[in-house]
Short mmCIF file of C-alpha atoms and ligand atoms in Angstrom, two decimals:
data_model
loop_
_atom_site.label_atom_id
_atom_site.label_comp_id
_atom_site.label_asym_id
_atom_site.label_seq_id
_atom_site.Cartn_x
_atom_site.Cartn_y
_atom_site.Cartn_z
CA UNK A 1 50.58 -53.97 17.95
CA UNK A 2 51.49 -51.80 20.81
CA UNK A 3 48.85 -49.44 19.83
CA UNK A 4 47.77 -46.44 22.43
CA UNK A 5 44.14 -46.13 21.47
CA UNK A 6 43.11 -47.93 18.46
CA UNK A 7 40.21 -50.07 19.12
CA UNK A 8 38.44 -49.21 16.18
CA UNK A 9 40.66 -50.14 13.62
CA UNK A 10 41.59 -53.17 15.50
CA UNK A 11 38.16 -53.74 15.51
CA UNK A 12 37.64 -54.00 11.79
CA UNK A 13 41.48 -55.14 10.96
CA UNK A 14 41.95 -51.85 8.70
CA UNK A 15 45.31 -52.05 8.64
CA UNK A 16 44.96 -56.09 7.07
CA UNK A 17 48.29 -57.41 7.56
CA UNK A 18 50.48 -54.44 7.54
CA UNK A 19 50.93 -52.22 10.88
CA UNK A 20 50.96 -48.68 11.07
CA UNK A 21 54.52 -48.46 12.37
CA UNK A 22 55.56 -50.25 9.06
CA UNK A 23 53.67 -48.12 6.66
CA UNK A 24 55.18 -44.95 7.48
CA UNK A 25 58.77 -46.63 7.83
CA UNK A 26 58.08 -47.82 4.10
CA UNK A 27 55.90 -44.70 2.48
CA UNK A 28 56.68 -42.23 4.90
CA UNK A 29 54.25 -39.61 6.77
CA UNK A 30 51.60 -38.29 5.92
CA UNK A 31 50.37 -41.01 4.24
CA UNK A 32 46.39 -41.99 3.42
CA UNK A 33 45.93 -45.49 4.00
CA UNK A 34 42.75 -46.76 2.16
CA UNK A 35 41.39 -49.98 2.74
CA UNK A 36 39.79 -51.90 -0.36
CA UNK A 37 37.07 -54.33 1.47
CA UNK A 38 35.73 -51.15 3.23
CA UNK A 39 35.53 -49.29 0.19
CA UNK A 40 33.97 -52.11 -1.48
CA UNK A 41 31.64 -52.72 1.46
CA UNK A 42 30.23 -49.05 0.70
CA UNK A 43 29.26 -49.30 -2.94
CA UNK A 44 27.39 -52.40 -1.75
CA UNK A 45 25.40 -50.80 0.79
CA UNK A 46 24.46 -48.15 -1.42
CA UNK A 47 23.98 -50.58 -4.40
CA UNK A 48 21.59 -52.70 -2.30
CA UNK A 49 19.14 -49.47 -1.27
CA UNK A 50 16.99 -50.17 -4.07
CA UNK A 51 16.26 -53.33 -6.26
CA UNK A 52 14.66 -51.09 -8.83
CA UNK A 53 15.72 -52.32 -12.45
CA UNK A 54 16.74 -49.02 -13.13
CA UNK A 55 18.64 -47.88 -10.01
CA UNK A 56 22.36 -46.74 -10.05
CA UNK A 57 24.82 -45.56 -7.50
CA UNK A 58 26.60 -42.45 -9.42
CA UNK A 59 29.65 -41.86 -7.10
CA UNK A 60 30.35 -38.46 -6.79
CA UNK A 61 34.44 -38.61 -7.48
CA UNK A 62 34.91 -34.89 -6.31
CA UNK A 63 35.13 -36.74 -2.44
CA UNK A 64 38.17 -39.14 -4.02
CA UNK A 65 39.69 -39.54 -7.20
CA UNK A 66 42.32 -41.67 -6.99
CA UNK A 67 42.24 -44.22 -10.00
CA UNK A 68 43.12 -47.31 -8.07
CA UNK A 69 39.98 -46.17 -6.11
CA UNK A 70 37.81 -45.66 -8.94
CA UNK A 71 38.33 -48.79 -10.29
CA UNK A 72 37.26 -50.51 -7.60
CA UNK A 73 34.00 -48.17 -7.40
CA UNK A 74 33.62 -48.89 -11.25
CA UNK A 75 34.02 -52.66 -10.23
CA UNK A 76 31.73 -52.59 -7.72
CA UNK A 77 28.95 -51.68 -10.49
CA UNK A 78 29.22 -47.93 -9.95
CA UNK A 79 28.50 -45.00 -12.60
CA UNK A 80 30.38 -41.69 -11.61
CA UNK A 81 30.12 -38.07 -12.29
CA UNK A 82 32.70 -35.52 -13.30
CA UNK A 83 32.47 -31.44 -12.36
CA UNK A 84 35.71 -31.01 -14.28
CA UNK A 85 38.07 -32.04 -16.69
CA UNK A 86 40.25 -33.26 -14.48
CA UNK A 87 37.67 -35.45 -12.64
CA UNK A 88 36.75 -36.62 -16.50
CA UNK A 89 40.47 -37.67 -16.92
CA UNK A 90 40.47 -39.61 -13.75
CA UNK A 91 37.02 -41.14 -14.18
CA UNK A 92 38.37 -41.86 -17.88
CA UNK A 93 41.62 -43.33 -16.58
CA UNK A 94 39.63 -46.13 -14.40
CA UNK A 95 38.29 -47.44 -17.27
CA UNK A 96 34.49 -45.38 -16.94
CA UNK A 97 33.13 -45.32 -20.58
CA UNK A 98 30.79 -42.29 -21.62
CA UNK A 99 27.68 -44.21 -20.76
CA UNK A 100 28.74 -44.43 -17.37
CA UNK A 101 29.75 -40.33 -16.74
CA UNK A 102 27.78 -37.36 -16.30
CA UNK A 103 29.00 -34.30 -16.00
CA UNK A 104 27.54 -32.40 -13.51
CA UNK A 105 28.76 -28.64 -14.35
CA UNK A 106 28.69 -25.44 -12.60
CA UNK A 107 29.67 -22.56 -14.48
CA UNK A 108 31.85 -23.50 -16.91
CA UNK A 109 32.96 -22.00 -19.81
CA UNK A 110 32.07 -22.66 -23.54
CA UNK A 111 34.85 -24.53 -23.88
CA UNK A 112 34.81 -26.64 -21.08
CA UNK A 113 31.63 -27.91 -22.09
CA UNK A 114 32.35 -28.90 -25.50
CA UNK A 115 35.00 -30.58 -24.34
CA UNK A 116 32.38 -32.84 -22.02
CA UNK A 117 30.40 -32.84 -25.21
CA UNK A 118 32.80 -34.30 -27.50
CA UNK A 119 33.18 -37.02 -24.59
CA UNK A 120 29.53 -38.04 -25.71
CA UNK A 121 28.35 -37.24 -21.69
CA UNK A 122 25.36 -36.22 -20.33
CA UNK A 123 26.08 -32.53 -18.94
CA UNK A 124 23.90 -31.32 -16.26
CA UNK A 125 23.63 -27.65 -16.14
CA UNK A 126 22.48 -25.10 -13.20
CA UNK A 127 21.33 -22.01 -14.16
CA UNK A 128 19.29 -20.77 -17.41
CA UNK A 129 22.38 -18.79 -18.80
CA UNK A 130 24.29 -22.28 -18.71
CA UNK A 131 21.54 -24.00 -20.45
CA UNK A 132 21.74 -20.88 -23.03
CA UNK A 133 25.16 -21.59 -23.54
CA UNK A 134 24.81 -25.58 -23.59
CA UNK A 135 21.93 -24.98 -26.69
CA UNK A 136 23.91 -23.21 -28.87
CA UNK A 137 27.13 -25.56 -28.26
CA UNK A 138 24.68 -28.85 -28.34
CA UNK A 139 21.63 -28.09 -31.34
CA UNK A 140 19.58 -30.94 -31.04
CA UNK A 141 21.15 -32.93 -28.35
CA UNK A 142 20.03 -33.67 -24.93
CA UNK A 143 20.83 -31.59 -21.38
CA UNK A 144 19.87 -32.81 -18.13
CA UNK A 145 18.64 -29.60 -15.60
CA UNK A 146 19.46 -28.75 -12.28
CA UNK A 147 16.79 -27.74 -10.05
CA UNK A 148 16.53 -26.24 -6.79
CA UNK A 149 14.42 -28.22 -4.74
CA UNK A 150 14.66 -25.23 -1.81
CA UNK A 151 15.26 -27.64 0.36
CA UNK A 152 18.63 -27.42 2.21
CA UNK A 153 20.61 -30.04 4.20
CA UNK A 154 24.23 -30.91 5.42
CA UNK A 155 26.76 -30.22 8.19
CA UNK A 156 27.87 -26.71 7.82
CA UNK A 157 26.48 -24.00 5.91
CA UNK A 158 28.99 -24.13 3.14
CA UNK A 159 28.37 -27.55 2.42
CA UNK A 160 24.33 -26.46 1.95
CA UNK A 161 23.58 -26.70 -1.96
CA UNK A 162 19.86 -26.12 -1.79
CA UNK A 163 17.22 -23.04 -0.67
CA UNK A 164 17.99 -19.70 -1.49
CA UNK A 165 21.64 -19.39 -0.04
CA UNK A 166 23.18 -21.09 -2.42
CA UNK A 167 24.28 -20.89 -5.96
CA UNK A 168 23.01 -23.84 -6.95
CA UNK A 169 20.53 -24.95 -9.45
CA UNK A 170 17.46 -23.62 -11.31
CA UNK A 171 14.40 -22.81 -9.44
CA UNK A 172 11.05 -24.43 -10.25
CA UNK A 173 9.46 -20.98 -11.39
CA UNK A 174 11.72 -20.83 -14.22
CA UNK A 175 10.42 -24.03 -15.63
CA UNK A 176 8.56 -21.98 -18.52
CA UNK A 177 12.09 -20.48 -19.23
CA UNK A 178 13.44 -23.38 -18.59
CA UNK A 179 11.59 -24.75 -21.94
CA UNK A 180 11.69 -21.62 -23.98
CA UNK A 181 15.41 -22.27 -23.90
CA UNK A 182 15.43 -26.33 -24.97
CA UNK A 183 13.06 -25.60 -27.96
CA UNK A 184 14.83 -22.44 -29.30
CA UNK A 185 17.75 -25.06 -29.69
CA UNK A 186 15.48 -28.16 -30.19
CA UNK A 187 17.63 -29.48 -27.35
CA UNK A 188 15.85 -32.29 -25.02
CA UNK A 189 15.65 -32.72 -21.60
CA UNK A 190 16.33 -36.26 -20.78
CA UNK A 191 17.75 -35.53 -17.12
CA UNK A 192 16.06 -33.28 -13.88
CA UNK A 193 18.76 -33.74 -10.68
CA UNK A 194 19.43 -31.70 -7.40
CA UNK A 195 21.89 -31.91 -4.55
CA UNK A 196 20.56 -30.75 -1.27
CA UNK A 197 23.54 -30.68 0.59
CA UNK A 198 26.76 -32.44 2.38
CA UNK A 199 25.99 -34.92 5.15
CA UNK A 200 22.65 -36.10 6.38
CA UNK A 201 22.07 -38.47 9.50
CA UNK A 202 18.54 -38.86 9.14
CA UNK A 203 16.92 -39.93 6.03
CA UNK A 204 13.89 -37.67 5.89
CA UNK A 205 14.81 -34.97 4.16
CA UNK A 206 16.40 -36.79 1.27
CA UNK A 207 13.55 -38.74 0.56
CA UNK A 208 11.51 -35.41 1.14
CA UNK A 209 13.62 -33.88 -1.53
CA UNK A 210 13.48 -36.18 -3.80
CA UNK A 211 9.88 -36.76 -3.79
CA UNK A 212 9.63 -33.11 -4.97
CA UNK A 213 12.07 -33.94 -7.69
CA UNK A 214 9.60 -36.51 -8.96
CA UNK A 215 6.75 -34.52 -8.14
CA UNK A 216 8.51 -31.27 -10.44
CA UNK A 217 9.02 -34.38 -13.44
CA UNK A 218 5.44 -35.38 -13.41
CA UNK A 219 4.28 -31.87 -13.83
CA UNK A 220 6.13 -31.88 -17.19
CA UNK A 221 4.12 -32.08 -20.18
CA UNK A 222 3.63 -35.41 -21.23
CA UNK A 223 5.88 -34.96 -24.58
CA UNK A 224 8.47 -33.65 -22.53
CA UNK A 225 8.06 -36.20 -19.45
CA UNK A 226 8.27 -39.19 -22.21
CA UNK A 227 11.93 -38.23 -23.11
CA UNK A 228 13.21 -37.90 -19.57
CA UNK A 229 15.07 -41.08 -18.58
CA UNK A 230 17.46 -40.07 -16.05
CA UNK A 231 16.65 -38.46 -12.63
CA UNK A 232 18.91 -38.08 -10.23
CA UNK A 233 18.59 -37.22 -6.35
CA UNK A 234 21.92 -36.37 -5.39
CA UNK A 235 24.02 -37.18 -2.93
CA UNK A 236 25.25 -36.55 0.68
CA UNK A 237 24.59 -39.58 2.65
CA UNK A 238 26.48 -39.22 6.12
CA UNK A 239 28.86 -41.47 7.93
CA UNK A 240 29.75 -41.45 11.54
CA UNK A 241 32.72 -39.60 12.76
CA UNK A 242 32.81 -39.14 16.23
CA UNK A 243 33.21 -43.13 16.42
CA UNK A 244 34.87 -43.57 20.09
CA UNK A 245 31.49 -41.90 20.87
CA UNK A 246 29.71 -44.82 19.57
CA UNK A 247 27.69 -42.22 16.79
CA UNK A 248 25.19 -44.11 15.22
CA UNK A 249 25.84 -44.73 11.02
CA UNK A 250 23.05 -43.80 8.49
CA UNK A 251 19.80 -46.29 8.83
CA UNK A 252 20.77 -47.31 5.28
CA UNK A 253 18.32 -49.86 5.62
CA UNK A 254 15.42 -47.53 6.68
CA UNK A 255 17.14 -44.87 4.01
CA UNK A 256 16.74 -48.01 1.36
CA UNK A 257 13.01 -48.80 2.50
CA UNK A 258 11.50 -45.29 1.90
CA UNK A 259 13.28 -44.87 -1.28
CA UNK A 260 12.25 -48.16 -3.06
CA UNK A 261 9.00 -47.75 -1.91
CA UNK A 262 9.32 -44.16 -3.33
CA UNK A 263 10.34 -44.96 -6.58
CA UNK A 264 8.84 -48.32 -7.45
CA UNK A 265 5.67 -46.43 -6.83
CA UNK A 266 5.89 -43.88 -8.47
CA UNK A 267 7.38 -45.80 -11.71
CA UNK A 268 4.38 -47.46 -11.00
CA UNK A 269 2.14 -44.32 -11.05
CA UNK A 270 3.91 -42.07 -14.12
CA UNK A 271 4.85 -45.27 -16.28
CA UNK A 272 7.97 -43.59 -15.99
CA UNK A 273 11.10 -46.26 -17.77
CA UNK A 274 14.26 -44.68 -17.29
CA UNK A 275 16.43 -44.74 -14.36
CA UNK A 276 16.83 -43.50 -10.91
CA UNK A 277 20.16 -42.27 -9.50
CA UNK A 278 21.94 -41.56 -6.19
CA UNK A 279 24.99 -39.18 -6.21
CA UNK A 280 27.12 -40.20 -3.30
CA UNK A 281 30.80 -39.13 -2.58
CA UNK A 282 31.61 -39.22 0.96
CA UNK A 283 29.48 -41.93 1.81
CA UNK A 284 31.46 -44.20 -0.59
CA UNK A 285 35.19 -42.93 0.29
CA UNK A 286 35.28 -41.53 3.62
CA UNK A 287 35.42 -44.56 5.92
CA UNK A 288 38.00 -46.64 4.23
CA UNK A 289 40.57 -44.07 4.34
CA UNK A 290 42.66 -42.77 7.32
CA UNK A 291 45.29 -40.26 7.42
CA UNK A 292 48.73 -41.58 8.65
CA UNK A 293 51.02 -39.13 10.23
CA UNK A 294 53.70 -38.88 12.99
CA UNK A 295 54.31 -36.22 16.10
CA UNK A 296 57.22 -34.13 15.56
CA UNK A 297 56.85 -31.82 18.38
CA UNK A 298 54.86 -31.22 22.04
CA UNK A 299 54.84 -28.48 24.35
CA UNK A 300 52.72 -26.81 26.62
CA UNK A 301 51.52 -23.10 25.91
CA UNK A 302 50.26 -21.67 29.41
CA UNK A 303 47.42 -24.91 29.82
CA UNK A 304 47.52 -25.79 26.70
CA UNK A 305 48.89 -29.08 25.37
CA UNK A 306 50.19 -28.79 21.53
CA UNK A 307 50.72 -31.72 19.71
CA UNK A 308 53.16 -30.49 16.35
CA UNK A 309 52.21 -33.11 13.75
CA UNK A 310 53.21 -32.89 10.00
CA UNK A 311 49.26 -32.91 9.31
CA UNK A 312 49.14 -29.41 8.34
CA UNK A 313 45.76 -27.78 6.51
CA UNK A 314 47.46 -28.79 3.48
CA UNK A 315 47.11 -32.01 3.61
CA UNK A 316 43.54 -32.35 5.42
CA UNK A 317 41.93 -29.09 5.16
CA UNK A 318 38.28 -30.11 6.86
CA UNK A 319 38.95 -29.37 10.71
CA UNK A 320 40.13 -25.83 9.14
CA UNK A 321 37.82 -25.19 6.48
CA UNK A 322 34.82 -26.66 8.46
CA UNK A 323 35.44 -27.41 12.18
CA UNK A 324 35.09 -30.97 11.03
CA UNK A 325 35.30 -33.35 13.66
CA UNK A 326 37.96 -36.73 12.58
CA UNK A 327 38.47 -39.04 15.45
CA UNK A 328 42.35 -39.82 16.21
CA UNK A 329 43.94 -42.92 17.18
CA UNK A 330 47.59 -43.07 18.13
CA UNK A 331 49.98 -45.85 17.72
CA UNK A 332 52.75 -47.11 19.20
CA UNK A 333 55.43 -44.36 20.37
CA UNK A 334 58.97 -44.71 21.33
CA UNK A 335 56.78 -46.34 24.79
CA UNK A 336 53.64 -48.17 24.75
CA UNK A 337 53.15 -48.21 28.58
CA UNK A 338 49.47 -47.05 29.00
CA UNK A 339 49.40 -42.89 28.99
CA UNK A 340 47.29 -40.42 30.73
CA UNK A 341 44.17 -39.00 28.62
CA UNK A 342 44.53 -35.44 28.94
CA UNK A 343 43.08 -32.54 26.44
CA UNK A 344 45.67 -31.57 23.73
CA UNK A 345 45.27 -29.66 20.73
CA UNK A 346 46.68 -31.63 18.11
CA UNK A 347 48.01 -29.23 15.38
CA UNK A 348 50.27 -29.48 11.58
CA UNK A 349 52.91 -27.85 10.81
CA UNK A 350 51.57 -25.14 8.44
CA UNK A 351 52.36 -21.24 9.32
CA UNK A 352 48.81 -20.40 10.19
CA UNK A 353 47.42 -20.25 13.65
CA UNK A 354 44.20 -21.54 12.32
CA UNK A 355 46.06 -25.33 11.44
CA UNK A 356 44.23 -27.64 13.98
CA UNK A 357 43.40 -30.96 13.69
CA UNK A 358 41.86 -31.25 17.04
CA UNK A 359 40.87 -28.72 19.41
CA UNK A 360 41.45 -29.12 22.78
CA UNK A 361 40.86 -33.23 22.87
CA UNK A 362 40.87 -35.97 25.69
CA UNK A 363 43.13 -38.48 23.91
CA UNK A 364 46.29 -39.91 25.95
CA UNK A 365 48.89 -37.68 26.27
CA UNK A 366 50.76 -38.45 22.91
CA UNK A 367 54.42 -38.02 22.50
CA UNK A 368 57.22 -37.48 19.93
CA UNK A 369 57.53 -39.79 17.52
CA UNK A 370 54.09 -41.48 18.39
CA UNK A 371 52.08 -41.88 14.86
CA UNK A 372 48.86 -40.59 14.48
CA UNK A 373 45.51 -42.04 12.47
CA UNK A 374 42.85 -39.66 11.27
CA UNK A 375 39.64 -41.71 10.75
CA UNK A 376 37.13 -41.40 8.25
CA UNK A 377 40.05 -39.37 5.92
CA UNK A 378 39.07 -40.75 2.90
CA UNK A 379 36.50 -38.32 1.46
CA UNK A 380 37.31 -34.71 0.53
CA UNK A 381 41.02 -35.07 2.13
CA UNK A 382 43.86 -35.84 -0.36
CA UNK A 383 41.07 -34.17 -3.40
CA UNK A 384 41.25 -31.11 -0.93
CA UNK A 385 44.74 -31.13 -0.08
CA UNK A 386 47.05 -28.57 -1.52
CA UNK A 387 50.37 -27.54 -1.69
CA UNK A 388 50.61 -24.67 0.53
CA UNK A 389 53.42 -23.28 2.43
CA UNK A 390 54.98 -25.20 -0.78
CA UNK A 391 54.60 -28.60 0.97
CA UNK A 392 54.29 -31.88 -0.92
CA UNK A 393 50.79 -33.99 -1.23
CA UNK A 394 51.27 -37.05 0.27
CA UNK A 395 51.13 -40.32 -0.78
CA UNK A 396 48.20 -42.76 -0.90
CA UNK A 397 48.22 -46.79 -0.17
CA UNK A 398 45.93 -49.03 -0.67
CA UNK A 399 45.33 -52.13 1.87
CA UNK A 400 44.58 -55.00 -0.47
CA UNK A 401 41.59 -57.40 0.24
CA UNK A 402 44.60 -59.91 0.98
CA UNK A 403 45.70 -57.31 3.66
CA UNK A 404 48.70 -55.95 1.75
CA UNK A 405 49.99 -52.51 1.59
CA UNK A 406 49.64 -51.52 -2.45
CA UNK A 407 51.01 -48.13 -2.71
CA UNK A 408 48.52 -45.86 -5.67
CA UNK A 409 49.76 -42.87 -5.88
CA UNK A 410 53.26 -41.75 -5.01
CA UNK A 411 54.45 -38.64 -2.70
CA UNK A 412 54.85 -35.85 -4.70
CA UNK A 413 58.16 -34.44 -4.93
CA UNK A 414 59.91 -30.98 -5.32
CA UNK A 415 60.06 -31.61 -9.32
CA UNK A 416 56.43 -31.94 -9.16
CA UNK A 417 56.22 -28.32 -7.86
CA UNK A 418 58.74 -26.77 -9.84
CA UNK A 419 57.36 -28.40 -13.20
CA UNK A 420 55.06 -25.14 -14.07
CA UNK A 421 58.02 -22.89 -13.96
CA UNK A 422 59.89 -25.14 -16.81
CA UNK A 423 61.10 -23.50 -20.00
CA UNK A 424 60.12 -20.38 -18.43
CA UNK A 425 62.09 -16.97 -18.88
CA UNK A 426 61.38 -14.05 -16.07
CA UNK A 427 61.81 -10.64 -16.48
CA UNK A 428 65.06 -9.03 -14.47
CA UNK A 429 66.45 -5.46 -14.24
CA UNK A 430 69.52 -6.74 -16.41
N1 LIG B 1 26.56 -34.24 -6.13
C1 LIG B 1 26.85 -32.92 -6.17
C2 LIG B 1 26.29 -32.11 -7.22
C3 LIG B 1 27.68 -32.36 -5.19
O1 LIG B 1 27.95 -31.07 -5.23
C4 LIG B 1 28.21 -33.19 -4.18
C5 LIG B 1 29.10 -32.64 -3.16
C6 LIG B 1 27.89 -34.56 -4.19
C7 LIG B 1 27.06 -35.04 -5.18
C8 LIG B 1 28.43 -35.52 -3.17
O2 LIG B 1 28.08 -35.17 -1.88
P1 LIG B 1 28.41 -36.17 -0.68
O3 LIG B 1 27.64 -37.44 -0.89
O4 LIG B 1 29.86 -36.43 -0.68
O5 LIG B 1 27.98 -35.43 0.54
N2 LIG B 1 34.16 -30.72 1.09
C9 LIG B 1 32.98 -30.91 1.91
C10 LIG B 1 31.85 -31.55 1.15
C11 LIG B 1 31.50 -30.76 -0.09
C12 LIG B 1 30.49 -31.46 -0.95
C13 LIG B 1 30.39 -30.80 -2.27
N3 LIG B 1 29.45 -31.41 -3.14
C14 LIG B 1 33.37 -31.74 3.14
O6 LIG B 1 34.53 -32.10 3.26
O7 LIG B 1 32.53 -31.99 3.99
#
């Protein structure tokens, strides 16, 4: 391939068989390009961090719900969660039975939840006024809890989902609540989780977090502590995305060490038989997919170098939303002689000022025409993308472990975003 700067994929032969050139000549641009042995790769790591009988990965599908995805995840020995109905249908569409789905909720309504009821799931709820409203929908059944650990982690302070800033979760001091509530509807507790937040590098505060988890269960009464049989640490395991920097990835084995030890001893300690969970989305999704899109457009603004791309906010909202940092590789242009790095500010083509994809980068100067390939794309991009400025959501392929180009979800098309206004009538002066 006459590639301008794409070590890394070359380095892990991504793009199997297929070339990025051809993909967007055959699915067109923007495209996310997911690749299956990564993705598998992933759910092993996480699957290996614990040999605990009782251990489970529990993807988090809100960082990528494609169904050709899930299936693999579900393959791969996976449980998943849900945080709406729509996640439910996906998780339900990749062949997840109820035993393998929890629904973790935040403020839903009454009939939301019944809905997740008459699924048979597991529905975690995070506030007392939720588990109010889960007793007198669920008499007698079981509710898992959602506590507040007040610990906080993750890359940017709206992705924090622990300590006092957030919305999340029931504090420990409203534990006495907390029970008042299960017996007035003879409900059980058979689940305690948290989430501390998006994105850790450094596995001390997880395993800080979730050894006050455990320590919160043991406290329970012992009646109450004998029906629990699912606890659940969250998620937000980080990955690596300023790779051309040579950023380190997660110690999973280190990450792996403290928690077995963790848990096996404390199983030990409590006689504790149910199981343990880890809630990971963007671990699991991000680094198999990469966001495929082509240069439309370059000019130079006073010193400034725009690159016009047709990855707009819309597609790939995180540099926006976030200042997320997603490394860029370039392939082969209408010339492939070797370019001039130089800092450009690679941009979409949304109507906002505020639609960068890179600020200001070294990459080589880049051209019309030249196609672009955001790394590390495959968590919280297409599930974030939207249809602003009335654009479509792209299309998603799936690199096969034989290194073929599958395609898993198509473009959508203008039908797709007229379809609410069918059958309608509107209101006219006439
Ligand atoms: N469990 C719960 C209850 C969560 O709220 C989340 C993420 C996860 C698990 C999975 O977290 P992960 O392992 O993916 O970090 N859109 C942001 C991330 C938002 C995360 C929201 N909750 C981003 O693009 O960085």
């Amino acid at each position: 391939m006459t590639a301008i700067r794409s070590s890394y994929t070359d380095s892990i032969g991504f793009f199997g068989q297929e070339d990025p050139k051809e993909l967007a000549a055959r699915f067109g641009t923007p495209l996310y390009v997911y690749n299956e042995k990564l993705l598998r790769q992933r759910c092993q790591d996480l699957k290996g961090l614990s040999s605990h009988p009782h251990f489970h990965v529990n993807y988090s599908a809100k960082a990528n719900t494609n169904i050709a995805l899930l299936r693999i995840i579900r393959e791969e020995g996976c449980v998943v969660d849900a945080m709406s109905p729509g996640e439910l249908a996906a998780n339900k569409a990749a062949g997840f039975d109820e035993q393998s789905i929890t629904y973790i909720s935040n403020n839903i309504s009454a009939a939301e939840m019944q809905n997740a009821l008459d699924c048979g799931l597991l529905i975690s709820v995070d506030s007392l006024s939720q588990l109010e409203q889960c007793g007198k929908l669920n008499v007698g059944g079981r509710v898992m809890v959602r506590f507040n650990p007040g610990i906080g982690a993750g890359h940017h302070k709206k992705v924090i989902t622990a300590g006092k800033e957030t919305k999340f979760g029931v504090t420990p001091d409203c534990m006495e609540q907390v029970f008042a509530i299960l017996d007035k509807y003879s409900m059980t507790m058979t689940g305690m989780n948290q989430h501390i937040g998006s994105l850790f590098m450094q596995p001390e505060g997880y395993i800080e977090a979730a050894a006050f988890l455990l320590h919160l269960a043991e406290q329970l009464p012992p009646e109450r502590f004998a029906q629990l049989d699912h606890i659940d640490f969250g998620g937000g395991f980080g990955i690596p995305y300023h790779k051309y920097e040579g950023e380190k990835p997660l110690d999973i084995a280190a990450l792996g060490t403290s928690l077995h030890e963790l848990i096996t001893t404390w199983t030990e300690k409590t006689g504790y038989t149910g199981g343990f969970y880890i809630e990971p989305g963007r671990y699991i999704a991000a680094e198999c997919g990469l966001l495929l899109g082509r240069v439309h457009a370059v000019k130079n603004n006073g010193e400034n170098r725009y690159v016009g791309t047709d990855i707009g906010f819309n597609v790939l909202v995180r540099p926006a939303m976030y200042d997320s940092f997603h490394d860029i590789e370039i392939y082969r242009g209408h010339d492939a002689s070797p370019r001039q790095p130089m800092p450009q500010t690679v941009v979409g083509n949304i109507c906002e000022s505020g639609d960068i994809l890179a600020k200001n980068r070294l990459l080589p100067e880049m051209h019309e025409d030249d196609l672009v390939g955001v790394l590390d794309a495959g968590a919280y991009g297409y599930t974030m993308a939207s249809p602003y400025n009335q654009r479509l959501r792209p299309a998603e392929v799936l690199i096969t472990a034989q290194g073929t180009a599958q395609l898993i979800r198509r473009r959508e098309n203008i039908n797709d975003l007229m379809r609410g206004y069918e059958g309608l009538s509107y209101p006219s002066r006439v």
